Amino acid sequence: MSLELEKQFEIKDSRYRSSTLTNGLGKSGQRALLYATGMDEEDMKKPFVAVIGSFSEMVPGHAHLRELADYVKQGVIEAGGVPRQSETIAICDGLCQGHKGMCYPLASRDLIADSVEMVVEAHHFDAMVLLPGCDKIIPGMLMAAARLDIPAIIVPGGPMMPGNVGGNPLFCSSELREYPGRVEAGKVTVQQMKEAEKAALPTVGSCAHLGTANSMCMLTEVLGMALPGAGTAPAVSNKRKRIAKASGRAVMEMLRTGLTPRKILTREALLNGVAGAMATGSSTNLVLHLLAIAHEAGVELSLQDFDTISWEVPFLCNLQPSGKYPIVSLDSSGGIPAVMKTIEGKLHTEAMTVTGRTVKQQLEAVEVHPDDVLRTLDHPQKPEGGIAVLHGNLAPDGAVVKQSGVREDMYHFVGKARVFDSMEEADAAVSGDTIRKGTVLVIRYEGPKGGPGMREMLSTTALIMGRGMDADCALITDGRFSGATHGPCIGHISPEAAAGGPIAFVQDGDEIEIDIENRTLTLHVSEEELRKRREGWQPLKKPRKPALAKYAYLVSSADTGAVIDVSKL
């Protein structure tokens, strides 16, 4: 083949990854396929940008993402790129609560990261804009961004507006979850509950409180992977649409300058993420996800980092479920830029962001007007961060509690164990009024391997809170909790029961001591007795379909982020 002939097919700058598809005499078939999608010869010369969403008609946090993607594509086109839209899956944690479907959301996080990798690598995209909405989709896409390390920006779907129930215009679904317990306790009528269900979630978007979904939305901004305002702008606002269009333009600038996720997702940025979580009172699930993102970015991050920063960064934001207000109230109070400005002295301000500016440069023009939504460092909601990490003979590798949602008189609690091998067993016991004051409910075999999938125990905690039992009982589990959970609930116990952790050998009546202030979780049983209980032990193995069986085999412990252990492949 002559050099002259080959030059006639040098359509695009060979520095672009997508030139693999467009350049060369032998790529006639690839070009034909691109023409079939509506491209013309001018498009072939431009960079290709993947616009990967997670649209779903089943999930409120994702139902508007196709419209949002249209604005992203406008921005990409304005900046000289060719956007091409694709979708990945989205599972709603809220719909999965309280049944076996909850085994799937955490496992979907890695499937989402894999699906983004497959589309982007197979089609040689030059850059990507990722549009997630809720819990596991946001970290899955952040993991993919770190893994692929091509110019990437996140456009989260944003929070829904609060409902108006019983004259409360700030009503969120986190409170609705407690209604079954209130009905059973005679505090709410069946008709009141039915009316509340219709009014609680009035728009699309992530549930209005600071659950895992909005914790992750806000985290994208703290990490520098989303534009300012992206963490809290309401899903139905024109502000959200403007951010989407601006993100399309911004990713093209990142491509021009060579700014990629691993230049942004440094250890310093991830520590900023931990600090942001502490200040806002974010979901404990954020611990799992930050550890997994760090793993993909090749950055060292551990539970110890969370504990260290928890002592240093106070809990500032008066947000549901631990406080009074929905996420849109924080947006009105300055959003994440105002939170970061308030804790600026606790942040690594040299960290880079998708704007091409450092955190320090981003915060220079930010003004903060403290109010009841966002407090000051001198007058915080609580003097310590929202999340605490506990250790002890019951959790040698750590456990996690959202201390911002725990009554201070429950920071220290000693009770007798009541042991359950599944969430359903615990729910039946609470609903059957068989749980007495002074009980520590122990729910095990719900960890990453044992569940499998590390189900959230929201149905159990909602029943407990709905009955007002949060002053009399505590709950510990090797599973996890919804971001909507509050009360004395400790999760992520590692090692989990399925891996032979001490939680597997707790028996009814054992004394358990929880000491959040001193960060300890203690089973008052002698080591000699525990050794006897371990003799002849075999882990409980629950029925599982192929997807979960593969996940259970490959997944690591919660204290490392429940990441896929590739050494087993």
XYZ file of C-alpha atoms in Angstrom:
569
model
C 0.000 0.000 0.000
C 1.458 3.370 -1.018
C 2.111 6.075 1.542
C 0.248 8.511 -0.629
C -2.852 6.335 -0.602
C -2.745 5.941 3.162
C -2.469 9.717 3.649
C -5.797 10.182 1.938
C -7.367 8.429 4.899
C -5.650 10.433 7.672
C -9.012 11.880 8.597
C -8.384 12.784 12.212
C -5.402 13.798 14.354
C -3.834 10.483 15.328
C -3.463 11.685 18.919
C -7.180 11.119 19.361
C -8.132 7.628 20.518
C -11.037 7.618 18.079
C -8.629 7.881 15.140
C -8.429 4.080 15.487
C -11.956 4.012 14.052
C -11.654 6.723 11.415
C -8.107 6.637 10.040
C -6.613 4.244 7.531
C -7.485 2.636 4.250
C -8.509 -0.550 6.013
C -11.109 1.165 8.237
C -13.723 1.418 5.520
C -16.156 -0.789 7.457
C -15.810 1.259 10.647
C -16.392 4.520 8.794
C -19.445 3.074 7.106
C -20.900 2.140 10.480
C -20.296 5.664 11.747
C -21.971 7.142 8.678
C -24.941 4.882 9.439
C -25.401 6.728 12.767
C -25.776 10.063 10.971
C -22.178 11.294 11.043
C -20.732 13.160 8.072
C -17.160 13.741 6.913
C -16.732 16.790 9.156
C -17.804 14.766 12.186
C -15.135 12.181 11.390
C -12.478 14.843 11.977
C -13.683 15.707 15.481
C -13.145 13.962 18.824
C -15.814 11.481 19.892
C -17.305 11.998 23.357
C -19.236 9.250 25.128
C -22.310 10.568 26.946
C -23.160 7.655 29.202
C -26.272 7.905 31.298
C -28.322 5.585 33.459
C -31.826 6.510 32.354
C -34.574 4.333 33.790
C -38.331 4.738 33.769
C -38.385 2.707 36.994
C -36.130 4.972 39.068
C -37.122 8.577 39.986
C -33.492 9.620 40.325
C -32.854 8.600 36.711
C -36.121 9.268 34.891
C -34.961 12.720 33.721
C -31.448 11.800 32.624
C -32.213 11.548 28.897
C -33.334 15.158 28.905
C -30.247 16.141 30.889
C -28.063 14.267 28.389
C -29.490 16.433 25.588
C -28.058 19.507 27.297
C -24.694 17.790 27.743
C -24.633 16.967 24.029
C -25.394 20.586 23.146
C -22.352 21.656 25.153
C -20.118 19.061 23.504
C -21.242 20.118 20.022
C -20.746 23.814 20.823
C -17.163 23.015 21.873
C -16.375 21.073 18.696
C -16.962 17.456 19.675
C -19.233 14.671 18.480
C -21.322 13.293 21.379
C -22.623 9.744 21.267
C -25.110 8.644 23.903
C -25.283 5.267 25.605
C -26.865 3.951 28.799
C -25.934 1.656 31.661
C -28.180 0.041 34.269
C -29.752 1.668 37.313
C -31.185 -0.110 40.344
C -33.222 1.840 42.905
C -32.169 1.021 46.454
C -35.475 2.335 47.741
C -37.441 -0.125 45.630
C -35.146 -2.946 46.777
C -35.487 -2.230 50.492
C -36.795 -4.953 52.735
C -36.495 -7.946 50.397
C -34.003 -10.083 48.478
C -33.720 -7.510 45.715
C -31.404 -5.542 47.999
C -28.691 -8.127 47.316
C -28.192 -6.558 43.894
C -27.476 -2.783 44.187
C -23.947 -2.992 45.609
C -23.049 -5.774 43.193
C -24.306 -3.548 40.366
C -21.670 -0.935 41.210
C -18.905 -3.058 39.683
C -21.082 -4.096 36.765
C -21.679 -0.418 35.994
C -17.947 0.343 36.113
C -17.311 -2.641 33.839
C -20.018 -1.607 31.370
C -18.603 1.907 31.052
C -15.143 0.432 30.544
C -16.415 -1.897 27.837
C -18.259 0.749 25.832
C -15.515 3.363 26.058
C -12.605 1.039 25.388
C -14.315 -0.937 22.626
C -15.349 2.211 20.760
C -12.191 4.214 21.478
C -13.913 7.338 22.794
C -11.697 10.351 23.403
C -13.558 11.651 26.457
C -16.732 10.963 28.387
C -19.486 12.690 30.307
C -21.171 10.422 32.840
C -24.753 11.003 34.015
C -25.611 8.966 37.119
C -28.489 9.602 39.488
C -28.427 7.502 42.638
C -26.572 5.344 45.115
C -24.370 2.767 43.351
C -24.454 4.318 39.900
C -22.465 7.396 40.915
C -19.576 5.477 42.524
C -19.662 2.929 39.690
C -19.148 5.712 37.177
C -16.466 7.392 39.290
C -14.676 4.043 39.493
C -14.828 3.755 35.716
C -13.489 7.282 35.306
C -10.520 6.500 37.556
C -9.936 3.182 35.820
C -10.006 4.502 32.243
C -8.260 7.835 32.948
C -9.465 9.678 29.862
C -10.975 13.187 30.205
C -14.207 12.689 32.141
C -16.746 14.728 34.048
C -19.730 13.717 36.172
C -23.180 15.287 35.834
C -25.255 13.859 38.697
C -29.034 13.925 38.378
C -29.565 15.981 41.519
C -32.085 15.929 44.377
C -35.873 15.961 44.087
C -37.989 18.572 45.815
C -39.364 17.756 49.285
C -42.961 16.718 49.764
C -45.679 18.390 51.798
C -47.271 15.935 54.213
C -49.433 16.824 57.183
C -48.613 20.499 56.798
C -44.858 19.849 56.753
C -43.416 21.327 53.509
C -40.012 19.753 54.216
C -41.205 16.141 54.295
C -38.739 13.557 52.946
C -39.019 9.855 52.219
C -36.656 9.070 55.093
C -39.496 9.935 57.472
C -42.027 8.002 55.387
C -39.983 4.824 55.938
C -40.905 5.015 59.636
C -44.661 5.085 58.956
C -45.128 1.269 58.989
C -43.738 1.171 62.522
C -45.940 4.116 63.509
C -49.016 2.410 62.059
C -48.206 -0.780 63.970
C -47.731 1.300 67.122
C -51.038 3.134 66.558
C -49.373 6.525 66.074
C -50.479 6.949 62.421
C -53.629 5.715 60.689
C -53.616 3.588 57.563
C -55.325 6.383 55.600
C -52.723 8.935 56.741
C -49.983 6.610 55.557
C -51.638 6.153 52.155
C -51.958 9.910 51.667
C -48.354 10.454 52.764
C -47.131 7.938 50.183
C -48.713 9.989 47.382
C -47.289 13.319 48.529
C -43.849 12.404 49.860
C -41.919 12.324 46.556
C -43.399 15.037 44.299
C -40.772 15.232 41.523
C -38.041 13.268 39.800
C -34.558 13.294 41.291
C -32.719 11.566 44.114
C -34.762 11.300 47.321
C -34.769 14.724 48.954
C -32.840 13.857 52.123
C -29.120 13.229 52.635
C -29.207 9.538 51.809
C -26.514 7.722 49.879
C -27.690 9.138 46.551
C -27.311 12.773 47.526
C -24.208 12.019 49.583
C -22.642 10.741 46.359
C -24.009 13.638 44.280
C -22.319 16.066 46.644
C -19.149 13.970 46.757
C -18.635 14.336 42.985
C -18.304 18.057 43.554
C -16.065 17.796 46.632
C -13.732 15.448 44.731
C -13.476 17.948 41.888
C -15.096 15.601 39.355
C -18.190 17.770 38.781
C -18.760 21.463 38.182
C -19.598 23.788 41.098
C -23.279 23.508 41.993
C -23.648 20.027 40.531
C -23.919 18.411 43.952
C -27.090 20.138 45.157
C -28.898 21.865 42.248
C -32.461 20.479 42.174
C -33.091 17.835 39.525
C -35.971 19.862 38.058
C -34.157 23.214 38.016
C -32.868 25.185 35.050
C -29.626 25.420 37.036
C -29.191 21.661 36.616
C -29.674 22.004 32.850
C -27.125 24.816 32.644
C -24.616 22.714 34.567
C -25.198 19.844 32.132
C -24.521 22.027 29.080
C -21.481 23.609 30.732
C -20.164 20.122 31.537
C -20.262 19.218 27.842
C -18.100 22.230 27.083
C -15.837 21.571 30.054
C -14.974 18.006 29.031
C -13.826 19.297 25.655
C -11.499 21.726 27.423
C -10.193 18.851 29.540
C -9.468 16.958 26.334
C -7.629 19.948 24.920
C -5.442 20.358 28.042
C -4.987 16.654 28.808
C -6.695 16.836 32.209
C -7.754 13.324 33.248
C -9.366 11.810 36.385
C -6.186 10.464 37.950
C -4.806 14.007 37.986
C -7.891 14.977 39.974
C -8.572 11.866 42.100
C -5.374 12.078 44.138
C -5.047 11.072 47.765
C -5.510 14.742 48.694
C -8.781 14.921 46.764
C -10.043 11.732 48.378
C -9.183 13.055 51.830
C -11.179 16.153 50.889
C -14.014 13.784 50.077
C -13.796 12.285 53.555
C -13.799 15.770 55.085
C -16.854 16.720 53.035
C -18.628 13.593 54.229
C -17.910 14.474 57.843
C -19.091 18.071 57.487
C -22.342 17.162 55.744
C -23.228 14.086 57.800
C -23.258 11.869 54.733
C -24.300 8.228 54.446
C -22.039 5.498 55.830
C -22.212 3.908 52.359
C -19.908 6.688 51.256
C -17.128 4.892 53.171
C -17.490 1.820 50.946
C -17.570 3.906 47.806
C -14.649 6.204 48.558
C -12.490 3.185 49.350
C -13.511 1.586 46.035
C -12.831 4.780 44.058
C -9.425 5.051 45.712
C -8.722 1.439 44.739
C -9.471 2.165 41.076
C -7.389 5.349 41.162
C -4.423 3.525 42.664
C -4.558 5.732 45.762
C -4.052 4.618 49.358
C -7.087 5.221 51.569
C -8.136 3.353 54.701
C -10.698 3.344 57.486
C -8.085 5.019 59.647
C -8.256 8.086 57.402
C -11.986 8.333 58.068
C -11.497 8.063 61.797
C -8.690 10.633 61.866
C -10.688 13.193 59.875
C -13.814 12.497 61.932
C -12.042 13.945 64.970
C -10.907 17.009 63.006
C -13.915 18.066 60.912
C -17.188 18.839 62.722
C -20.688 18.009 61.519
C -22.105 21.262 60.113
C -25.175 20.593 57.980
C -28.670 20.403 59.453
C -29.954 17.958 56.834
C -32.455 15.117 57.012
C -32.452 12.380 58.198
C -30.121 13.541 60.969
C -31.474 17.084 60.904
C -34.329 19.283 59.720
C -33.871 20.287 56.089
C -33.875 18.653 52.615
C -30.947 18.951 50.205
C -32.520 21.793 48.210
C -32.280 23.941 51.339
C -28.512 23.473 51.335
C -28.453 24.504 47.681
C -30.211 27.747 48.651
C -27.620 28.243 51.411
C -24.691 28.105 49.002
C -24.425 24.371 48.342
C -21.169 22.447 48.427
C -19.002 25.514 47.610
C -20.249 27.094 50.856
C -19.599 23.881 52.813
C -16.080 23.647 51.398
C -15.406 27.327 52.065
C -16.477 26.807 55.679
C -14.007 23.934 56.160
C -11.369 25.338 53.798
C -8.726 25.185 56.511
C -9.317 21.430 56.781
C -8.981 20.768 53.031
C -6.091 20.112 50.656
C -6.755 23.178 48.560
C -4.070 22.416 45.966
C -6.184 19.550 44.642
C -7.200 19.948 40.992
C -10.780 20.030 39.665
C -12.450 19.437 36.294
C -12.531 23.202 35.736
C -8.738 23.228 35.448
C -8.580 25.262 38.648
C -7.519 24.139 42.112
C -9.882 23.933 45.066
C -8.281 27.098 46.428
C -8.928 28.967 43.189
C -12.496 27.678 43.083
C -13.212 28.919 46.587
C -11.721 32.409 46.235
C -14.984 34.019 45.154
C -17.263 31.938 47.406
C -19.112 33.792 50.163
C -20.721 32.001 53.083
C -23.769 33.209 54.959
C -24.228 30.820 57.878
C -27.785 29.887 58.802
C -29.728 27.058 60.359
C -28.916 24.808 57.381
C -25.144 25.331 57.334
C -23.504 26.115 60.643
C -20.044 27.526 61.343
C -16.968 25.750 62.692
C -17.461 27.607 65.977
C -21.114 26.555 66.279
C -21.477 23.188 64.509
C -24.308 20.704 64.733
C -21.878 18.417 66.534
C -18.173 18.898 67.269
C -17.119 15.719 65.455
C -17.709 14.478 61.915
C -20.858 12.660 60.864
C -19.227 9.220 60.564
C -17.242 7.289 63.175
C -15.175 4.115 62.804
C -15.249 1.608 65.667
C -12.899 -1.267 66.458
C -12.861 -4.008 69.042
C -12.978 -7.764 69.447
C -16.355 -7.818 67.671
C -15.004 -5.808 64.721
C -11.224 -6.343 64.519
C -11.049 -4.753 61.053
C -13.543 -2.011 61.813
C -17.202 -1.038 61.793
C -18.965 2.171 60.783
C -21.694 4.274 62.390
C -23.399 7.491 61.296
C -22.887 9.190 64.635
C -24.560 12.374 63.424
C -27.851 10.457 63.567
C -27.362 8.922 67.017
C -28.810 10.441 70.181
C -25.970 11.509 72.462
C -27.412 9.469 75.325
C -26.956 6.383 73.118
C -23.261 7.010 72.373
C -22.572 4.466 75.099
C -24.844 1.442 75.290
C -24.528 -1.975 76.876
C -27.096 -4.610 75.999
C -27.856 -8.285 75.534
C -27.534 -9.779 72.069
C -30.500 -11.055 70.094
C -29.046 -12.809 67.067
C -30.564 -13.134 63.591
C -29.102 -14.719 60.465
C -31.098 -12.496 58.119
C -32.861 -9.150 57.969
C -36.238 -10.866 57.532
C -35.850 -12.693 60.849
C -35.070 -9.419 62.602
C -38.017 -7.621 60.972
C -40.403 -10.351 62.132
C -39.075 -10.102 65.678
C -39.506 -6.315 65.808
C -42.964 -6.424 64.222
C -43.936 -9.188 66.628
C -42.986 -6.982 69.611
C -40.501 -9.560 70.901
C -37.578 -7.123 71.252
C -37.135 -5.909 74.808
C -35.429 -2.813 76.159
C -31.672 -3.250 76.492
C -31.377 -5.442 73.398
C -28.612 -5.279 70.805
C -30.027 -6.760 67.623
C -27.288 -8.654 65.763
C -27.993 -9.239 62.060
C -25.306 -11.330 60.413
C -24.643 -13.167 57.144
C -25.638 -9.976 55.341
C -22.102 -8.864 54.390
C -20.620 -8.607 50.888
C -20.055 -12.380 50.686
C -22.693 -13.599 53.089
C -25.676 -11.631 51.807
C -24.402 -11.719 49.215
C -24.387 -8.073 48.233
C -24.384 -6.477 51.681
C -28.044 -5.574 51.960
C -29.188 -2.388 53.683
C -31.088 -2.964 56.914
C -33.465 -0.016 56.424
C -36.640 -2.010 56.966
C -35.396 -3.098 60.393
C -34.145 0.330 61.425
C -37.357 1.983 60.186
C -39.437 -0.408 62.293
C -37.259 0.342 65.322
C -37.375 4.115 64.839
C -41.093 4.096 64.052
C -41.707 2.472 67.433
C -39.456 4.944 69.249
C -37.089 2.145 70.289
C -33.915 4.077 69.395
C -33.497 5.055 73.047
C -33.725 1.473 74.287
C -32.102 -0.769 71.655
C -29.172 -0.822 69.239
C -28.460 -2.732 66.045
C -25.195 -4.111 64.693
C -24.650 -5.914 61.394
C -22.089 -7.026 58.850
C -24.532 -5.601 56.322
C -24.955 -1.909 55.762
C -27.488 0.866 56.223
C -29.390 3.186 53.968
C -28.365 6.819 53.971
C -31.874 7.384 55.357
C -30.988 5.421 58.496
C -30.497 7.158 61.816
C -30.296 5.872 65.342
C -27.770 3.597 67.119
C -27.074 1.433 64.078
C -23.574 0.068 63.429
C -22.735 -1.626 60.148
C -19.877 -2.844 57.937
C -18.617 -5.113 60.736
C -15.416 -6.678 59.438
C -14.568 -9.479 59.083
C -18.116 -10.485 58.217
C -19.783 -13.647 59.459
C -19.347 -15.494 56.160
C -15.592 -14.923 56.422
C -15.443 -16.274 59.968
C -15.496 -12.931 61.728
C -16.357 -12.815 65.448
C -19.927 -11.737 64.657
C -20.516 -15.320 63.435
C -20.052 -16.610 66.985
C -22.268 -14.217 68.949
C -25.059 -15.993 70.817
C -28.336 -14.779 72.301
C -27.741 -13.219 75.680
C -24.094 -12.254 75.113
C -23.285 -8.799 76.440
C -22.235 -6.228 73.828
C -20.867 -2.784 74.603
C -21.014 0.090 72.129
C -18.846 3.114 72.925
C -18.945 5.626 70.084
C -17.025 8.295 71.974
C -14.077 5.932 72.495
C -14.616 4.229 69.098
C -14.982 0.711 70.497
C -17.315 -2.238 69.903
C -16.824 -5.019 72.424
C -18.258 -8.507 72.812
C -17.938 -9.418 76.482
C -17.135 -13.070 75.849
C -13.761 -14.608 76.645
C -11.373 -15.619 73.897
C -11.417 -19.143 75.262
C -15.191 -19.317 74.855
C -14.983 -17.885 71.336
C -12.407 -20.539 70.409
C -14.822 -23.231 71.552
C -17.618 -21.740 69.478
C -15.385 -21.722 66.393
C -14.773 -25.473 66.558
C -16.455 -27.227 63.646
C -18.007 -24.005 62.363
C -19.259 -23.851 58.780
C -20.528 -20.577 57.281
C -24.201 -20.264 56.443
C -24.581 -20.213 52.658
C -27.710 -18.659 51.247
C -29.308 -19.547 47.888
C -28.025 -17.320 45.096
C -28.381 -16.917 41.359
C -25.298 -16.882 39.076
C -24.691 -13.121 39.160
C -24.601 -13.059 42.944
C -22.622 -16.295 43.165
C -19.869 -14.763 41.034
C -19.973 -11.592 43.090
C -19.760 -13.484 46.402
C -16.721 -15.404 45.173
C -14.831 -12.309 44.019
C -15.808 -9.565 46.472
C -13.479 -8.349 49.207
C -14.316 -7.272 52.748
C -16.260 -4.115 53.579
C -13.266 -2.520 55.287
C -11.482 -2.432 51.893
C -14.517 -1.091 50.039
C -16.094 -4.404 48.962
C -14.098 -4.250 45.742
C -13.637 -7.093 43.290
C -10.557 -9.135 44.185
C -8.942 -9.576 40.768
C -6.315 -11.896 42.255
C -9.017 -14.585 42.203
C -9.494 -14.260 38.459
